mmCIF file of C-alpha atoms in Angstrom:
data_model
loop_
_atom_site.group_PDB
_atom_site.id
_atom_site.type_symbol
_atom_site.label_atom_id
_atom_site.label_comp_id
_atom_site.label_asym_id
_atom_site.label_seq_id
_atom_site.Cartn_x
_atom_site.Cartn_y
_atom_site.Cartn_z
ATOM 1 C CA UNK O 1 -0.024 0.196 0.067
ATOM 2 C CA UNK O 2 1.258 3.497 -0.471
ATOM 3 C CA UNK O 3 0.864 6.029 2.139
ATOM 4 C CA UNK O 4 2.755 9.142 3.366
ATOM 5 C CA UNK O 5 2.902 10.066 6.822
ATOM 6 C CA UNK O 6 3.757 13.478 8.434
ATOM 7 C CA UNK O 7 3.757 12.671 12.279
ATOM 8 C CA UNK O 8 4.405 16.321 13.296
ATOM 9 C CA UNK O 9 0.768 17.958 13.201
ATOM 10 C CA UNK O 10 1.981 21.472 14.332
ATOM 11 C CA UNK O 11 5.339 23.335 14.844
ATOM 12 C CA UNK O 12 5.826 26.708 16.127
ATOM 13 C CA UNK O 13 9.130 28.412 16.012
ATOM 14 C CA UNK O 14 10.564 32.170 16.363
ATOM 15 C CA UNK O 15 11.628 33.733 13.312
ATOM 16 C CA UNK O 16 15.253 32.993 12.143
ATOM 17 C CA UNK O 17 14.885 29.706 13.609
ATOM 18 C CA UNK O 18 15.939 26.612 11.484
ATOM 19 C CA UNK O 19 12.906 24.205 11.224
ATOM 20 C CA UNK O 20 12.570 20.505 9.684
ATOM 21 C CA UNK O 21 9.389 18.926 8.630
ATOM 22 C CA UNK O 22 9.508 15.150 8.485
ATOM 23 C CA UNK O 23 7.854 13.166 6.070
ATOM 24 C CA UNK O 24 8.082 9.376 5.674
ATOM 25 C CA UNK O 25 6.630 7.319 2.860
ATOM 26 C CA UNK O 26 5.284 3.667 1.898
ATOM 27 C CA UNK O 27 5.495 2.197 -1.401
ATOM 28 C CA UNK O 28 6.476 -1.328 -2.947
ATOM 29 C CA UNK O 29 7.296 0.611 -6.273
ATOM 30 C CA UNK O 30 10.693 1.351 -7.353
ATOM 31 C CA UNK O 31 9.461 4.293 -9.561
ATOM 32 C CA UNK O 32 7.926 6.817 -7.813
ATOM 33 C CA UNK O 33 7.627 10.444 -7.262
ATOM 34 C CA UNK O 34 8.103 12.752 -3.854
ATOM 35 C CA UNK O 35 6.509 16.225 -3.396
ATOM 36 C CA UNK O 36 5.968 19.452 -1.298
ATOM 37 C CA UNK O 37 3.691 21.736 -1.627
ATOM 38 C CA UNK O 38 2.939 24.695 0.658
ATOM 39 C CA UNK O 39 -0.959 25.737 1.460
ATOM 40 C CA UNK O 40 -0.628 29.422 2.809
ATOM 41 C CA UNK O 41 -3.981 30.719 4.644
ATOM 42 C CA UNK O 42 -5.372 31.800 0.993
ATOM 43 C CA UNK O 43 -6.053 28.171 0.267
ATOM 44 C CA UNK O 44 -4.243 27.214 -2.601
ATOM 45 C CA UNK O 45 -1.276 24.728 -2.679
ATOM 46 C CA UNK O 46 1.736 25.738 -4.076
ATOM 47 C CA UNK O 47 4.199 23.435 -5.454
ATOM 48 C CA UNK O 48 7.745 23.555 -4.052
ATOM 49 C CA UNK O 49 9.708 20.668 -5.174
ATOM 50 C CA UNK O 50 9.219 16.983 -7.313
ATOM 51 C CA UNK O 51 11.987 14.390 -6.620
ATOM 52 C CA UNK O 52 12.006 10.667 -8.623
ATOM 53 C CA UNK O 53 13.086 7.941 -6.924
ATOM 54 C CA UNK O 54 16.290 7.623 -8.831
ATOM 55 C CA UNK O 55 17.603 10.934 -7.843
ATOM 56 C CA UNK O 56 18.784 10.897 -4.254
ATOM 57 C CA UNK O 57 20.687 14.308 -4.273
ATOM 58 C CA UNK O 58 19.768 16.817 -1.772
ATOM 59 C CA UNK O 59 18.381 19.993 -2.970
ATOM 60 C CA UNK O 60 18.841 23.542 -1.766
ATOM 61 C CA UNK O 61 16.481 26.504 -2.922
ATOM 62 C CA UNK O 62 17.259 29.654 -1.120
ATOM 63 C CA UNK O 63 16.134 28.907 2.379
ATOM 64 C CA UNK O 64 14.707 25.649 1.804
ATOM 65 C CA UNK O 65 16.490 22.329 1.304
ATOM 66 C CA UNK O 66 15.321 19.018 1.053
ATOM 67 C CA UNK O 67 16.897 15.663 2.424
ATOM 68 C CA UNK O 68 15.874 12.488 0.467
ATOM 69 C CA UNK O 69 16.847 9.279 2.364
ATOM 70 C CA UNK O 70 15.431 6.067 0.480
ATOM 71 C CA UNK O 71 17.175 3.739 3.087
ATOM 72 C CA UNK O 72 14.817 5.403 5.668
ATOM 73 C CA UNK O 73 11.798 6.264 3.163
ATOM 74 C CA UNK O 74 12.036 9.749 4.326
ATOM 75 C CA UNK O 75 11.797 13.074 2.359
ATOM 76 C CA UNK O 76 12.286 15.781 5.075
ATOM 77 C CA UNK O 77 12.275 19.628 4.309
ATOM 78 C CA UNK O 78 14.375 22.290 6.120
ATOM 79 C CA UNK O 79 13.661 26.029 6.149
ATOM 80 C CA UNK O 80 16.449 27.577 7.345
ATOM 81 C CA UNK O 81 16.198 30.979 9.085
ATOM 82 C CA UNK O 82 12.393 31.012 8.867
ATOM 83 C CA UNK O 83 10.230 34.056 8.203
ATOM 84 C CA UNK O 84 6.788 34.715 9.377
ATOM 85 C CA UNK O 85 5.716 34.626 5.644
ATOM 86 C CA UNK O 86 6.659 30.842 6.123
ATOM 87 C CA UNK O 87 3.753 30.323 7.998
ATOM 88 C CA UNK O 88 1.417 27.670 6.378
ATOM 89 C CA UNK O 89 0.663 23.912 6.100
ATOM 90 C CA UNK O 90 3.007 21.903 4.256
ATOM 91 C CA UNK O 91 1.911 18.783 2.493
ATOM 92 C CA UNK O 92 4.136 15.710 1.351
ATOM 93 C CA UNK O 93 2.836 13.745 -1.299
ATOM 94 C CA UNK O 94 3.644 10.444 -3.279
ATOM 95 C CA UNK O 95 2.889 9.368 -6.773
ATOM 96 C CA UNK O 96 3.789 6.054 -7.978
ATOM 97 C CA UNK O 97 3.694 6.261 -11.927
ATOM 98 C CA UNK O 98 -0.273 6.906 -11.744
ATOM 99 C CA UNK O 99 -2.644 9.676 -12.184
ATOM 100 C CA UNK O 100 -3.000 10.141 -8.355
ATOM 101 C CA UNK O 101 -1.143 11.872 -5.454
ATOM 102 C CA UNK O 102 -1.117 10.660 -2.180
ATOM 103 C CA UNK O 103 -0.992 13.365 0.600
ATOM 104 C CA UNK O 104 -0.048 13.355 3.931
ATOM 105 C CA UNK O 105 -2.149 14.958 6.556
ATOM 106 C CA UNK O 106 0.133 18.041 6.536
ATOM 107 C CA UNK O 107 2.024 19.777 9.274
ATOM 108 C CA UNK O 108 0.953 23.223 10.279
ATOM 109 C CA UNK O 109 4.022 25.597 10.943
ATOM 110 C CA UNK O 110 3.840 28.718 12.608
ATOM 111 C CA UNK O 111 6.509 31.174 12.535
ATOM 112 C CA UNK O 112 6.181 33.978 15.400
ATOM 113 C CA UNK O 113 8.132 37.346 15.078
ATOM 114 C CA UNK E 1 -6.383 35.942 -14.676
ATOM 115 C CA UNK E 2 -3.551 33.614 -14.378
ATOM 116 C CA UNK E 3 -3.158 30.312 -12.958
ATOM 117 C CA UNK E 4 -6.249 28.284 -11.800
ATOM 118 C CA UNK E 5 -9.428 30.297 -10.575
ATOM 119 C CA UNK E 6 -12.343 28.844 -8.669
ATOM 120 C CA UNK E 7 -15.725 30.658 -7.767
ATOM 121 C CA UNK E 8 -17.308 30.980 -5.466
ATOM 122 C CA UNK E 9 -14.529 30.992 -2.793
ATOM 123 C CA UNK E 10 -17.464 30.663 -0.022
ATOM 124 C CA UNK E 11 -20.658 28.575 -0.441
ATOM 125 C CA UNK E 12 -23.498 27.842 2.021
ATOM 126 C CA UNK E 13 -26.115 25.680 1.118
ATOM 127 C CA UNK E 14 -28.827 23.416 2.510
ATOM 128 C CA UNK E 15 -29.127 19.732 2.035
ATOM 129 C CA UNK E 16 -32.017 20.098 -0.575
ATOM 130 C CA UNK E 17 -30.162 22.643 -2.750
ATOM 131 C CA UNK E 18 -28.503 22.230 -5.970
ATOM 132 C CA UNK E 19 -25.398 24.376 -6.667
ATOM 133 C CA UNK E 20 -22.348 24.305 -8.874
ATOM 134 C CA UNK E 21 -18.658 24.896 -8.206
ATOM 135 C CA UNK E 22 -16.650 26.499 -11.231
ATOM 136 C CA UNK E 23 -12.727 26.100 -11.883
ATOM 137 C CA UNK E 24 -11.008 27.607 -14.577
ATOM 138 C CA UNK E 25 -7.136 27.294 -15.623
ATOM 139 C CA UNK E 26 -5.400 29.746 -17.864
ATOM 140 C CA UNK E 27 -2.149 27.477 -17.912
ATOM 141 C CA UNK E 28 -3.161 25.703 -21.439
ATOM 142 C CA UNK E 29 -3.053 22.342 -19.421
ATOM 143 C CA UNK E 30 -4.701 19.084 -20.521
ATOM 144 C CA UNK E 31 -5.540 17.607 -17.049
ATOM 145 C CA UNK E 32 -7.948 18.797 -14.453
ATOM 146 C CA UNK E 33 -8.716 17.727 -10.938
ATOM 147 C CA UNK E 34 -11.330 17.755 -8.077
ATOM 148 C CA UNK E 35 -9.900 17.413 -4.548
ATOM 149 C CA UNK E 36 -11.840 17.457 -0.888
ATOM 150 C CA UNK E 37 -9.862 18.696 1.819
ATOM 151 C CA UNK E 38 -11.456 18.267 5.315
ATOM 152 C CA UNK E 39 -10.207 18.985 8.364
ATOM 153 C CA UNK E 40 -7.559 16.635 9.933
ATOM 154 C CA UNK E 41 -7.703 14.359 6.970
ATOM 155 C CA UNK E 42 -5.370 13.938 3.844
ATOM 156 C CA UNK E 43 -6.605 15.703 0.668
ATOM 157 C CA UNK E 44 -8.869 13.105 -1.002
ATOM 158 C CA UNK E 45 -8.769 12.917 -4.765
ATOM 159 C CA UNK E 46 -12.390 12.910 -6.425
ATOM 160 C CA UNK E 47 -12.131 13.012 -10.149
ATOM 161 C CA UNK E 48 -9.289 13.379 -12.669
ATOM 162 C CA UNK E 49 -10.308 14.745 -16.156
ATOM 163 C CA UNK E 50 -7.785 14.497 -19.173
ATOM 164 C CA UNK E 51 -8.680 16.061 -22.616
ATOM 165 C CA UNK E 52 -12.048 16.507 -21.204
ATOM 166 C CA UNK E 53 -12.442 12.824 -20.628
ATOM 167 C CA UNK E 54 -13.072 11.514 -17.136
ATOM 168 C CA UNK E 55 -10.249 9.147 -16.429
ATOM 169 C CA UNK E 56 -10.706 8.498 -12.668
ATOM 170 C CA UNK E 57 -13.775 8.711 -10.468
ATOM 171 C CA UNK E 58 -12.479 7.808 -6.867
ATOM 172 C CA UNK E 59 -15.629 6.060 -5.425
ATOM 173 C CA UNK E 60 -17.359 9.846 -5.110
ATOM 174 C CA UNK E 61 -21.135 9.804 -4.222
ATOM 175 C CA UNK E 62 -23.395 10.425 -6.922
ATOM 176 C CA UNK E 63 -24.719 13.376 -5.232
ATOM 177 C CA UNK E 64 -21.230 15.025 -6.732
ATOM 178 C CA UNK E 65 -21.137 15.284 -10.391
ATOM 179 C CA UNK E 66 -18.083 16.587 -12.320
ATOM 180 C CA UNK E 67 -18.449 18.238 -15.991
ATOM 181 C CA UNK E 68 -15.715 19.061 -17.983
ATOM 182 C CA UNK E 69 -16.702 20.973 -21.192
ATOM 183 C CA UNK E 70 -13.388 21.988 -22.591
ATOM 184 C CA UNK E 71 -9.647 21.479 -21.264
ATOM 185 C CA UNK E 72 -9.876 25.112 -19.451
ATOM 186 C CA UNK E 73 -13.251 24.375 -17.562
ATOM 187 C CA UNK E 74 -14.282 21.914 -14.745
ATOM 188 C CA UNK E 75 -17.579 22.381 -12.816
ATOM 189 C CA UNK E 76 -18.534 20.172 -9.907
ATOM 190 C CA UNK E 77 -22.501 20.155 -9.492
ATOM 191 C CA UNK E 78 -23.758 19.262 -6.071
ATOM 192 C CA UNK E 79 -27.218 18.059 -5.148
ATOM 193 C CA UNK E 80 -28.831 16.937 -1.669
ATOM 194 C CA UNK E 81 -25.472 17.157 -0.070
ATOM 195 C CA UNK E 82 -25.000 16.251 3.424
ATOM 196 C CA UNK E 83 -23.289 18.004 6.542
ATOM 197 C CA UNK E 84 -20.088 15.768 6.279
ATOM 198 C CA UNK E 85 -19.844 17.425 2.424
ATOM 199 C CA UNK E 86 -18.594 20.547 4.274
ATOM 200 C CA UNK E 87 -14.917 21.224 3.119
ATOM 201 C CA UNK E 88 -12.679 22.932 1.318
ATOM 202 C CA UNK E 89 -13.189 21.897 -2.650
ATOM 203 C CA UNK E 90 -9.766 22.498 -4.444
ATOM 204 C CA UNK E 91 -9.482 22.254 -8.362
ATOM 205 C CA UNK E 92 -5.955 21.718 -9.733
ATOM 206 C CA UNK E 93 -4.585 21.294 -13.572
ATOM 207 C CA UNK E 94 -1.733 19.716 -14.870
ATOM 208 C CA UNK E 95 0.085 19.388 -18.286
ATOM 209 C CA UNK E 96 -0.967 16.200 -18.493
ATOM 210 C CA UNK E 97 -2.689 13.383 -16.073
ATOM 211 C CA UNK E 98 0.746 11.729 -15.073
ATOM 212 C CA UNK E 99 0.613 12.863 -11.665
ATOM 213 C CA UNK E 100 4.408 11.963 -11.124
ATOM 214 C CA UNK E 101 5.872 13.669 -13.933
ATOM 215 C CA UNK E 102 3.638 16.933 -14.051
ATOM 216 C CA UNK E 103 3.012 18.709 -10.996
ATOM 217 C CA UNK E 104 -0.439 20.022 -10.408
ATOM 218 C CA UNK E 105 -1.466 23.691 -9.862
ATOM 219 C CA UNK E 106 -3.980 24.281 -7.363
ATOM 220 C CA UNK E 107 -6.721 26.965 -7.482
ATOM 221 C CA UNK E 108 -7.273 28.535 -3.935
ATOM 222 C CA UNK E 109 -10.827 26.233 -3.545
ATOM 223 C CA UNK E 110 -14.125 27.073 -2.519
ATOM 224 C CA UNK E 111 -15.253 26.700 1.135
ATOM 225 C CA UNK E 112 -18.541 24.681 1.420
ATOM 226 C CA UNK E 113 -20.822 24.669 4.201
ATOM 227 C CA UNK E 114 -23.805 22.312 4.107
ATOM 228 C CA UNK E 115 -26.586 23.367 6.761
#
């Protein structure tokens, strides 16, 4: 079965702190894709990153970085020097070469000034 | 307008009403999706359309009826809903329906309350 687990329901940090959002996935497929989306209070999900199962290189984009570890089936997301504008719900998602994205339950991040 | 738009943003309806949600994408994509987002539950995929043809119906009750008249527009017709149908309904589009290869772009959603 395919499943995505985001064990952290809610995280609160103070501005400029680093924060890591955890994502653990389950799949029997060897070819799959992992995603992170951000959902700000306005509602729309904003695409952040896609990673395929054959590319385990970590990625950095500005203050965002992602750590993909196949050995532990994890795809964690770190925000460095967090800002108030980072406050949102963050979703990890899995696709196993079908039309369907399987989402986790999301982690609500609150960044306080 | 850019991206994916949805109207209305908020809707309150009684259980005997009939209403429709509208989604429009301005990205030239070929695939469109309806998702349901309830509190404390993962996003649930409801329907997938590719080139105006429904390719997935994820065991959705018949009181939800989708319509895709062209690749830019997607509707969700609602009738005789239940209070548990209250949720945020999100529309998305992607270049093609292979969800792994093509990222999905989401609209802001319609917050539906069934009274």
